[in-house]
Amino acid sequence: MEFEIIEIPILNYSKVKFYTIKKEGFEKSEFKDFVDRMTLLGKTDKRVLEDLKVIRSQIKAIGRKFGAEARRFKPEASVFALATHYPQREVNGIFGLRVFCLIISPQIVVLLNGGDKKALKAQNCSNISMKFHEAVYAQKVLNDLFSVNGSLDISGKEIENPNNDTLYWN
Amino acid sequence: MKETKEDFSFFEEEDKGLDNFVDKSMEIVDRINVLLVASELSKKELAKKMNKSQSEISKWLNGVHNFTIKTLSKLEVALGDSIFLPCEGEEFLKVKNKSLNVIVLNNVEFLSPISKEMPLISQETIRHNFVVFPLKLEESTDTSEGIVNEEKALYYHKLHKQQVTFNNIVINE
């Protein structure tokens, strides 16, 4: 399956540019899918909409002011996520929204998919475990593509594909 | 890379209160990280002092956390310094051995070229006995750093008894 790394123009800030991934045969990019699903869920659950707004604010803060240092994100096993964290809600099994991310550099982040986490560990949460595993896989795919012999380079905030190679998901 | 044509207009909406909360949270996390390094406590030691698990401490040091005033107050006691910065994100920290002064910067653009490739504040940076100033010079040496404004330049010159340059002009009393 082929895939593309695509820029999100509205999320191109002074310090960080955010990208996402669109897989062949899928109608939406990964991040668009996450935003749309959470927006829809937010219509009936105000807490989800509020969490989505917090993630929006985090993206802006990272993009405009703080840069994509690892400590701006929540580590989730071997990947990172943008998340909301309200310990007092965890007693009710609500861990908040998670959107998994790949930090390519302090200036480049690839936003993937996620969901509403309802278990302590992402891999144990039926809402997000599949998205978590896909993020882990995406990290491996992109690590290979950005390796010395890979197809992709970075230059500042730009991801480059100098030879216009087709990117394969698997 | 190709640009998406998908509608992400949700991200054009502003919620200034929430934006401010996230900004402040990130600044507080930065500050706690700095104080942790300056205190020379490990996360494990901090966890013990705070009577918390190490995983709870790790959660505080990453991402956005909605700290209570009570937690922040207890952290200040454990870390031995104020979490809230006096002004403009700059402050001198006197670390334990009192031989190092470190200025904490919020804006990494002001890092000296020498330390640009190094973490802003890390144990390694502090151990190099490095004073990190806001810098707008093109080049710098070990003993010469630039300052954001002239008033601060004079202050730092007096404090460190070192040559300080501002916009390529040497500051003298």
mmCIF file of C-alpha atoms in Angstrom:
data_model
loop_
_atom_site.group_PDB
_atom_site.id
_atom_site.type_symbol
_atom_site.label_atom_id
_atom_site.label_comp_id
_atom_site.label_asym_id
_atom_site.label_seq_id
_atom_site.Cartn_x
_atom_site.Cartn_y
_atom_site.Cartn_z
ATOM 1 C CA MET A 1 0.000 0.000 0.000
ATOM 2 C CA GLU A 2 1.335 3.426 -0.916
ATOM 3 C CA PHE A 3 1.062 6.417 1.336
ATOM 4 C CA GLU A 4 1.817 10.116 1.302
ATOM 5 C CA ILE A 5 3.127 12.513 3.882
ATOM 6 C CA ILE A 6 1.088 15.654 3.469
ATOM 7 C CA GLU A 7 1.447 19.152 4.821
ATOM 8 C CA ILE A 8 -1.328 20.757 6.828
ATOM 9 C CA PRO A 9 -1.022 24.424 5.728
ATOM 10 C CA ILE A 10 -3.039 25.813 8.629
ATOM 11 C CA LEU A 11 -0.649 24.061 11.035
ATOM 12 C CA ASN A 12 2.510 25.585 9.596
ATOM 13 C CA TYR A 13 3.849 27.740 12.414
ATOM 14 C CA SER A 14 7.031 29.711 12.959
ATOM 15 C CA LYS A 15 8.742 27.005 14.990
ATOM 16 C CA VAL A 16 7.075 23.793 13.879
ATOM 17 C CA LYS A 17 5.367 22.470 10.791
ATOM 18 C CA PHE A 18 2.816 19.729 11.272
ATOM 19 C CA TYR A 19 2.220 17.008 8.722
ATOM 20 C CA THR A 20 0.013 13.961 8.555
ATOM 21 C CA ILE A 21 -0.170 10.739 6.593
ATOM 22 C CA LYS A 22 -2.688 9.624 3.989
ATOM 23 C CA LYS A 23 -2.770 6.002 3.025
ATOM 24 C CA GLU A 24 -3.795 4.761 -0.407
ATOM 25 C CA GLY A 25 -7.472 3.848 -0.543
ATOM 26 C CA PHE A 26 -8.375 5.835 2.549
ATOM 27 C CA GLU A 27 -10.747 8.761 2.120
ATOM 28 C CA LYS A 28 -9.148 10.908 4.808
ATOM 29 C CA SER A 29 -5.712 11.540 6.185
ATOM 30 C CA GLU A 30 -5.011 10.079 9.603
ATOM 31 C CA PHE A 31 -5.227 13.360 11.485
ATOM 32 C CA LYS A 32 -8.343 14.504 9.629
ATOM 33 C CA ASP A 33 -9.982 11.230 10.559
ATOM 34 C CA PHE A 34 -9.113 11.829 14.226
ATOM 35 C CA VAL A 35 -10.379 15.426 14.233
ATOM 36 C CA ASP A 36 -13.632 14.527 12.475
ATOM 37 C CA ARG A 37 -14.395 11.582 14.740
ATOM 38 C CA MET A 38 -13.673 13.533 17.908
ATOM 39 C CA THR A 39 -15.650 16.549 16.678
ATOM 40 C CA LEU A 40 -18.623 14.269 16.064
ATOM 41 C CA LEU A 41 -18.204 12.606 19.456
ATOM 42 C CA GLY A 42 -17.871 16.057 20.990
ATOM 43 C CA LYS A 43 -21.381 16.946 19.851
ATOM 44 C CA THR A 44 -22.798 14.574 22.454
ATOM 45 C CA ASP A 45 -19.962 14.606 24.979
ATOM 46 C CA LYS A 46 -18.773 18.110 25.882
ATOM 47 C CA ARG A 47 -15.736 16.695 27.682
ATOM 48 C CA VAL A 48 -14.410 15.244 24.397
ATOM 49 C CA LEU A 49 -14.843 18.587 22.635
ATOM 50 C CA GLU A 50 -13.053 20.343 25.482
ATOM 51 C CA ASP A 51 -10.196 17.847 25.277
ATOM 52 C CA LEU A 52 -9.954 18.389 21.524
ATOM 53 C CA LYS A 53 -9.674 22.130 22.115
ATOM 54 C CA VAL A 54 -6.858 21.537 24.608
ATOM 55 C CA ILE A 55 -5.027 19.493 21.974
ATOM 56 C CA ARG A 56 -5.594 22.334 19.531
ATOM 57 C CA SER A 57 -4.028 24.748 22.012
ATOM 58 C CA GLN A 58 -1.093 22.406 22.517
ATOM 59 C CA ILE A 59 -0.443 22.246 18.779
ATOM 60 C CA LYS A 60 -0.496 26.038 18.610
ATOM 61 C CA ALA A 61 1.779 26.440 21.636
ATOM 62 C CA ILE A 62 4.291 23.911 20.304
ATOM 63 C CA GLY A 63 4.113 25.385 16.819
ATOM 64 C CA ARG A 64 4.375 29.046 17.763
ATOM 65 C CA LYS A 65 6.373 29.160 20.951
ATOM 66 C CA PHE A 66 7.919 26.036 22.385
ATOM 67 C CA GLY A 67 9.018 23.827 19.503
ATOM 68 C CA ALA A 68 8.622 20.080 19.269
ATOM 69 C CA GLU A 69 10.774 18.971 22.159
ATOM 70 C CA ALA A 70 9.926 15.541 23.487
ATOM 71 C CA ARG A 71 8.760 16.882 26.859
ATOM 72 C CA ARG A 72 5.873 18.729 25.181
ATOM 73 C CA PHE A 73 4.356 15.358 24.424
ATOM 74 C CA LYS A 74 3.188 12.427 26.449
ATOM 75 C CA PRO A 75 5.276 9.288 26.014
ATOM 76 C CA GLU A 76 3.083 6.298 25.263
ATOM 77 C CA ALA A 77 5.339 3.262 25.272
ATOM 78 C CA SER A 78 7.578 3.753 22.224
ATOM 79 C CA VAL A 79 5.668 6.627 20.602
ATOM 80 C CA PHE A 80 4.476 10.085 21.650
ATOM 81 C CA ALA A 81 1.056 11.608 21.914
ATOM 82 C CA LEU A 82 -0.663 14.902 22.481
ATOM 83 C CA ALA A 83 -2.969 14.311 25.373
ATOM 84 C CA THR A 84 -5.062 15.836 28.059
ATOM 85 C CA HIS A 85 -4.268 14.854 31.606
ATOM 86 C CA TYR A 86 -6.751 15.160 34.420
ATOM 87 C CA PRO A 87 -5.906 12.612 37.121
ATOM 88 C CA GLN A 88 -9.174 13.229 38.926
ATOM 89 C CA ARG A 89 -11.046 11.801 35.913
ATOM 90 C CA GLU A 90 -8.986 8.639 35.764
ATOM 91 C CA VAL A 91 -10.868 7.155 38.701
ATOM 92 C CA ASN A 92 -13.901 7.048 36.412
ATOM 93 C CA GLY A 93 -11.955 5.336 33.646
ATOM 94 C CA ILE A 94 -11.562 8.512 31.597
ATOM 95 C CA PHE A 95 -8.013 9.149 30.478
ATOM 96 C CA GLY A 96 -8.794 11.785 27.863
ATOM 97 C CA LEU A 97 -8.067 12.167 24.202
ATOM 98 C CA ARG A 98 -4.855 10.955 22.691
ATOM 99 C CA VAL A 99 -3.518 11.760 19.242
ATOM 100 C CA PHE A 100 -0.347 9.882 18.427
ATOM 101 C CA CYS A 101 2.541 11.808 16.895
ATOM 102 C CA LEU A 102 5.909 11.206 15.381
ATOM 103 C CA ILE A 103 8.505 13.790 16.345
ATOM 104 C CA ILE A 104 10.777 13.918 13.317
ATOM 105 C CA SER A 105 12.761 16.909 14.580
ATOM 106 C CA PRO A 106 12.196 19.875 16.895
ATOM 107 C CA GLN A 107 10.644 21.570 13.832
ATOM 108 C CA ILE A 108 8.686 18.732 12.275
ATOM 109 C CA VAL A 109 5.857 16.652 13.717
ATOM 110 C CA VAL A 110 3.687 14.106 11.933
ATOM 111 C CA LEU A 111 0.217 13.956 13.474
ATOM 112 C CA LEU A 112 -1.441 10.578 13.232
ATOM 113 C CA ASN A 113 -4.666 9.210 14.657
ATOM 114 C CA GLY A 114 -5.974 8.468 18.102
ATOM 115 C CA GLY A 115 -9.108 8.517 20.160
ATOM 116 C CA ASP A 116 -10.659 8.689 23.589
ATOM 117 C CA LYS A 117 -8.522 6.644 25.947
ATOM 118 C CA LYS A 118 -10.450 4.564 28.442
ATOM 119 C CA ALA A 119 -7.723 2.337 29.910
ATOM 120 C CA LEU A 120 -4.438 2.996 31.648
ATOM 121 C CA LYS A 121 -2.333 1.541 28.837
ATOM 122 C CA ALA A 122 -2.993 2.505 25.225
ATOM 123 C CA GLN A 123 -2.477 -1.031 24.031
ATOM 124 C CA ASN A 124 -5.230 -2.201 26.398
ATOM 125 C CA CYS A 125 -7.794 0.380 25.326
ATOM 126 C CA SER A 126 -10.232 -0.828 22.668
ATOM 127 C CA ASN A 127 -10.754 2.790 21.513
ATOM 128 C CA ILE A 128 -7.158 3.465 20.651
ATOM 129 C CA SER A 129 -5.111 0.273 20.707
ATOM 130 C CA MET A 130 -5.267 -0.152 16.934
ATOM 131 C CA LYS A 131 -4.238 3.491 16.407
ATOM 132 C CA PHE A 132 -1.446 3.009 18.910
ATOM 133 C CA HIS A 133 -0.075 -0.022 17.079
ATOM 134 C CA GLU A 134 -0.342 1.809 13.769
ATOM 135 C CA ALA A 135 1.635 4.688 15.251
ATOM 136 C CA VAL A 136 4.346 2.277 16.387
ATOM 137 C CA TYR A 137 4.417 0.815 12.879
ATOM 138 C CA ALA A 138 4.458 4.288 11.300
ATOM 139 C CA GLN A 139 7.467 5.171 13.401
ATOM 140 C CA LYS A 140 9.317 2.175 12.038
ATOM 141 C CA VAL A 141 8.335 3.010 8.446
ATOM 142 C CA LEU A 142 9.424 6.624 8.782
ATOM 143 C CA ASN A 143 12.627 5.723 10.606
ATOM 144 C CA ASP A 144 13.574 3.628 7.583
ATOM 145 C CA LEU A 145 12.618 6.411 5.168
ATOM 146 C CA PHE A 146 14.674 8.979 7.041
ATOM 147 C CA SER A 147 17.673 6.710 7.426
ATOM 148 C CA VAL A 148 20.908 7.354 5.546
ATOM 149 C CA ASN A 149 19.812 5.313 2.520
ATOM 150 C CA GLY A 150 16.169 6.254 2.813
ATOM 151 C CA SER A 151 14.008 8.304 0.477
ATOM 152 C CA LEU A 152 13.345 11.267 2.751
ATOM 153 C CA ASP A 153 15.429 14.169 4.020
ATOM 154 C CA ILE A 154 14.671 17.059 6.280
ATOM 155 C CA SER A 155 15.664 20.651 5.835
ATOM 156 C CA GLY A 156 14.475 23.011 8.537
ATOM 157 C CA LYS A 157 10.708 22.547 8.678
ATOM 158 C CA GLU A 158 10.556 20.765 5.350
ATOM 159 C CA ILE A 159 10.321 17.069 4.644
ATOM 160 C CA GLU A 160 11.873 16.426 1.268
ATOM 161 C CA ASN A 161 11.645 13.534 -1.137
ATOM 162 C CA PRO A 162 14.437 14.522 -3.515
ATOM 163 C CA ASN A 163 13.953 11.644 -5.941
ATOM 164 C CA ASN A 164 10.165 11.672 -5.730
ATOM 165 C CA ASP A 165 10.203 8.096 -4.552
ATOM 166 C CA THR A 166 6.908 6.328 -3.972
ATOM 167 C CA LEU A 167 6.427 5.674 -0.298
ATOM 168 C CA TYR A 168 5.176 2.281 0.753
ATOM 169 C CA TRP A 169 3.333 1.530 3.957
ATOM 170 C CA ASN A 170 3.976 -2.187 3.735
ATOM 171 C CA MET B 1 5.425 17.605 0.157
ATOM 172 C CA LYS B 2 1.885 17.946 -1.091
ATOM 173 C CA GLU B 3 -0.499 20.138 0.878
ATOM 174 C CA THR B 4 -3.775 18.730 2.098
ATOM 175 C CA LYS B 5 -7.028 20.290 0.879
ATOM 176 C CA GLU B 6 -8.920 18.874 3.838
ATOM 177 C CA ASP B 7 -10.850 21.235 6.029
ATOM 178 C CA PHE B 8 -8.988 21.912 9.267
ATOM 179 C CA SER B 9 -10.801 25.168 9.992
ATOM 180 C CA PHE B 10 -11.366 23.941 13.561
ATOM 181 C CA PHE B 11 -7.763 25.044 14.157
ATOM 182 C CA GLU B 12 -8.508 28.613 13.104
ATOM 183 C CA GLU B 13 -10.818 29.086 16.077
ATOM 184 C CA GLU B 14 -9.365 30.886 19.070
ATOM 185 C CA ASP B 15 -9.862 30.086 22.720
ATOM 186 C CA LYS B 16 -7.501 32.504 24.407
ATOM 187 C CA GLY B 17 -8.200 31.241 27.907
ATOM 188 C CA LEU B 18 -7.359 27.692 26.945
ATOM 189 C CA ASP B 19 -4.328 28.809 24.931
ATOM 190 C CA ASN B 20 -3.086 30.673 27.997
ATOM 191 C CA PHE B 21 -3.645 27.614 30.206
ATOM 192 C CA VAL B 22 -1.571 25.438 27.861
ATOM 193 C CA ASP B 23 1.167 28.085 27.595
ATOM 194 C CA LYS B 24 1.378 28.401 31.352
ATOM 195 C CA SER B 25 1.372 24.628 31.808
ATOM 196 C CA MET B 26 4.291 24.249 29.418
ATOM 197 C CA GLU B 27 6.210 27.053 31.097
ATOM 198 C CA ILE B 28 5.653 25.452 34.485
ATOM 199 C CA VAL B 29 6.859 22.082 33.163
ATOM 200 C CA ASP B 30 9.974 23.817 31.837
ATOM 201 C CA ARG B 31 10.563 25.472 35.148
ATOM 202 C CA ILE B 32 10.147 22.236 37.095
ATOM 203 C CA ASN B 33 12.585 20.490 34.758
ATOM 204 C CA VAL B 34 15.133 23.245 35.304
ATOM 205 C CA LEU B 35 14.738 23.222 39.073
ATOM 206 C CA LEU B 36 15.043 19.463 39.114
ATOM 207 C CA VAL B 37 18.403 19.695 37.346
ATOM 208 C CA ALA B 38 19.548 22.554 39.571
ATOM 209 C CA SER B 39 18.540 20.690 42.713
ATOM 210 C CA GLU B 40 20.560 17.670 41.538
ATOM 211 C CA LEU B 41 17.695 15.450 42.635
ATOM 212 C CA SER B 42 16.832 12.446 40.549
ATOM 213 C CA LYS B 43 13.200 11.822 39.608
ATOM 214 C CA LYS B 44 13.271 8.937 42.043
ATOM 215 C CA GLU B 45 14.473 11.185 44.858
ATOM 216 C CA LEU B 46 11.867 13.815 44.032
ATOM 217 C CA ALA B 47 9.176 11.162 44.018
ATOM 218 C CA LYS B 48 10.278 10.033 47.472
ATOM 219 C CA LYS B 49 10.278 13.619 48.789
ATOM 220 C CA MET B 50 6.812 14.195 47.378
ATOM 221 C CA ASN B 51 5.529 10.833 48.525
ATOM 222 C CA LYS B 52 4.521 10.035 44.949
ATOM 223 C CA SER B 53 5.330 7.293 42.487
ATOM 224 C CA GLN B 54 8.050 7.886 39.923
ATOM 225 C CA SER B 55 5.499 7.490 37.133
ATOM 226 C CA GLU B 56 3.442 10.327 38.597
ATOM 227 C CA ILE B 57 6.538 12.556 38.638
ATOM 228 C CA SER B 58 7.272 11.586 35.024
ATOM 229 C CA LYS B 59 3.739 12.631 34.047
ATOM 230 C CA TRP B 60 4.365 16.042 35.586
ATOM 231 C CA LEU B 61 7.515 16.515 33.524
ATOM 232 C CA ASN B 62 5.923 15.906 30.127
ATOM 233 C CA GLY B 63 3.049 17.339 28.176
ATOM 234 C CA VAL B 64 0.366 19.475 29.722
ATOM 235 C CA HIS B 65 -0.582 18.947 33.313
ATOM 236 C CA ASN B 66 -3.260 20.749 35.264
ATOM 237 C CA PHE B 67 -1.327 21.279 38.504
ATOM 238 C CA THR B 68 -3.142 22.259 41.653
ATOM 239 C CA ILE B 69 -1.711 25.090 43.734
ATOM 240 C CA LYS B 70 -1.182 22.577 46.499
ATOM 241 C CA THR B 71 0.984 20.365 44.276
ATOM 242 C CA LEU B 72 2.988 23.335 43.031
ATOM 243 C CA SER B 73 3.541 24.538 46.573
ATOM 244 C CA LYS B 74 4.805 21.123 47.647
ATOM 245 C CA LEU B 75 7.041 20.959 44.591
ATOM 246 C CA GLU B 76 8.592 24.301 45.471
ATOM 247 C CA VAL B 77 9.479 23.008 48.908
ATOM 248 C CA ALA B 78 10.887 19.765 47.513
ATOM 249 C CA LEU B 79 12.884 21.534 44.806
ATOM 250 C CA GLY B 80 14.035 24.336 47.044
ATOM 251 C CA ASP B 81 13.055 27.244 44.817
ATOM 252 C CA SER B 82 10.162 29.175 43.411
ATOM 253 C CA ILE B 83 8.416 27.669 40.423
ATOM 254 C CA PHE B 84 7.032 30.978 39.270
ATOM 255 C CA LEU B 85 9.582 33.043 37.388
ATOM 256 C CA PRO B 86 10.138 36.624 38.616
ATOM 257 C CA CYS B 87 9.842 38.295 35.232
ATOM 258 C CA GLU B 88 10.572 37.877 31.518
ATOM 259 C CA GLY B 89 11.579 34.255 31.920
ATOM 260 C CA GLU B 90 15.107 35.037 33.063
ATOM 261 C CA GLU B 91 16.576 34.330 36.417
ATOM 262 C CA PHE B 92 19.816 33.382 38.009
ATOM 263 C CA LEU B 93 19.874 30.057 39.730
ATOM 264 C CA LYS B 94 22.478 29.419 42.351
ATOM 265 C CA VAL B 95 23.107 25.710 42.144
ATOM 266 C CA LYS B 96 24.247 23.695 45.122
ATOM 267 C CA ASN B 97 27.967 24.202 44.858
ATOM 268 C CA LYS B 98 27.440 27.939 44.345
ATOM 269 C CA SER B 99 30.062 28.084 41.674
ATOM 270 C CA LEU B 100 27.694 28.192 38.732
ATOM 271 C CA ASN B 101 25.214 30.773 37.645
ATOM 272 C CA VAL B 102 22.724 29.740 35.053
ATOM 273 C CA ILE B 103 20.236 31.910 33.289
ATOM 274 C CA VAL B 104 17.019 30.226 32.324
ATOM 275 C CA LEU B 105 15.686 31.243 28.960
ATOM 276 C CA ASN B 106 12.234 30.650 27.621
ATOM 277 C CA ASN B 107 13.130 31.485 24.068
ATOM 278 C CA VAL B 108 15.667 29.163 22.494
ATOM 279 C CA GLU B 109 16.263 31.659 19.695
ATOM 280 C CA PHE B 110 18.341 33.604 22.146
ATOM 281 C CA LEU B 111 20.785 30.783 22.794
ATOM 282 C CA SER B 112 24.420 31.510 22.103
ATOM 283 C CA PRO B 113 25.679 29.716 18.953
ATOM 284 C CA ILE B 114 28.054 27.710 21.137
ATOM 285 C CA SER B 115 25.238 26.242 23.152
ATOM 286 C CA LYS B 116 22.683 26.173 20.366
ATOM 287 C CA GLU B 117 23.309 22.526 19.694
ATOM 288 C CA MET B 118 23.121 21.684 23.373
ATOM 289 C CA PRO B 119 19.986 21.244 25.412
ATOM 290 C CA LEU B 120 18.827 24.557 26.875
ATOM 291 C CA ILE B 121 19.185 23.491 30.446
ATOM 292 C CA SER B 122 20.553 20.096 31.202
ATOM 293 C CA GLN B 123 22.938 18.600 33.657
ATOM 294 C CA GLU B 124 25.601 18.636 30.986
ATOM 295 C CA THR B 125 25.078 22.308 30.267
ATOM 296 C CA ILE B 126 25.349 23.217 33.909
ATOM 297 C CA ARG B 127 28.434 21.115 34.444
ATOM 298 C CA HIS B 128 30.179 22.912 31.626
ATOM 299 C CA ASN B 129 30.007 26.002 33.804
ATOM 300 C CA PHE B 130 28.300 27.781 31.027
ATOM 301 C CA VAL B 131 26.532 31.046 31.356
ATOM 302 C CA VAL B 132 23.856 31.187 28.703
ATOM 303 C CA PHE B 133 22.716 34.606 27.660
ATOM 304 C CA PRO B 134 20.131 35.778 25.189
ATOM 305 C CA LEU B 135 22.178 36.382 22.111
ATOM 306 C CA LYS B 136 21.824 38.267 18.914
ATOM 307 C CA LEU B 137 25.438 38.230 17.792
ATOM 308 C CA GLU B 138 26.585 36.366 14.731
ATOM 309 C CA GLU B 139 29.598 34.823 16.369
ATOM 310 C CA SER B 140 30.580 34.299 19.933
ATOM 311 C CA THR B 141 33.521 33.086 21.953
ATOM 312 C CA ASP B 142 33.631 31.413 25.304
ATOM 313 C CA THR B 143 33.991 34.696 27.128
ATOM 314 C CA SER B 144 31.797 36.943 25.115
ATOM 315 C CA GLU B 145 28.018 36.766 24.811
ATOM 316 C CA GLY B 146 25.429 39.212 23.595
ATOM 317 C CA ILE B 147 22.533 40.567 25.580
ATOM 318 C CA VAL B 148 19.057 41.451 24.501
ATOM 319 C CA ASN B 149 19.196 45.030 25.669
ATOM 320 C CA GLU B 150 21.829 47.404 26.851
ATOM 321 C CA GLU B 151 20.527 47.707 30.381
ATOM 322 C CA LYS B 152 20.825 43.968 30.894
ATOM 323 C CA ALA B 153 24.231 44.008 29.227
ATOM 324 C CA LEU B 154 25.529 46.421 31.825
ATOM 325 C CA TYR B 155 23.949 44.428 34.623
ATOM 326 C CA TYR B 156 25.529 41.166 33.469
ATOM 327 C CA HIS B 157 28.875 42.883 32.957
ATOM 328 C CA LYS B 158 28.840 44.094 36.550
ATOM 329 C CA LEU B 159 27.681 40.763 37.844
ATOM 330 C CA HIS B 160 30.176 38.587 36.037
ATOM 331 C CA LYS B 161 33.073 40.970 35.698
ATOM 332 C CA GLN B 162 33.424 39.646 32.184
ATOM 333 C CA GLN B 163 33.544 41.406 28.893
ATOM 334 C CA VAL B 164 30.086 41.605 27.479
ATOM 335 C CA THR B 165 29.240 42.681 23.993
ATOM 336 C CA PHE B 166 25.928 43.917 22.744
ATOM 337 C CA ASN B 167 25.348 44.209 19.038
ATOM 338 C CA ASN B 168 29.093 43.921 18.542
ATOM 339 C CA ILE B 169 29.792 46.815 20.864
ATOM 340 C CA VAL B 170 31.785 46.086 24.015
ATOM 341 C CA ILE B 171 29.946 47.268 27.090
ATOM 342 C CA ASN B 172 32.020 49.150 29.624
ATOM 343 C CA GLU B 173 30.954 50.903 32.813
#
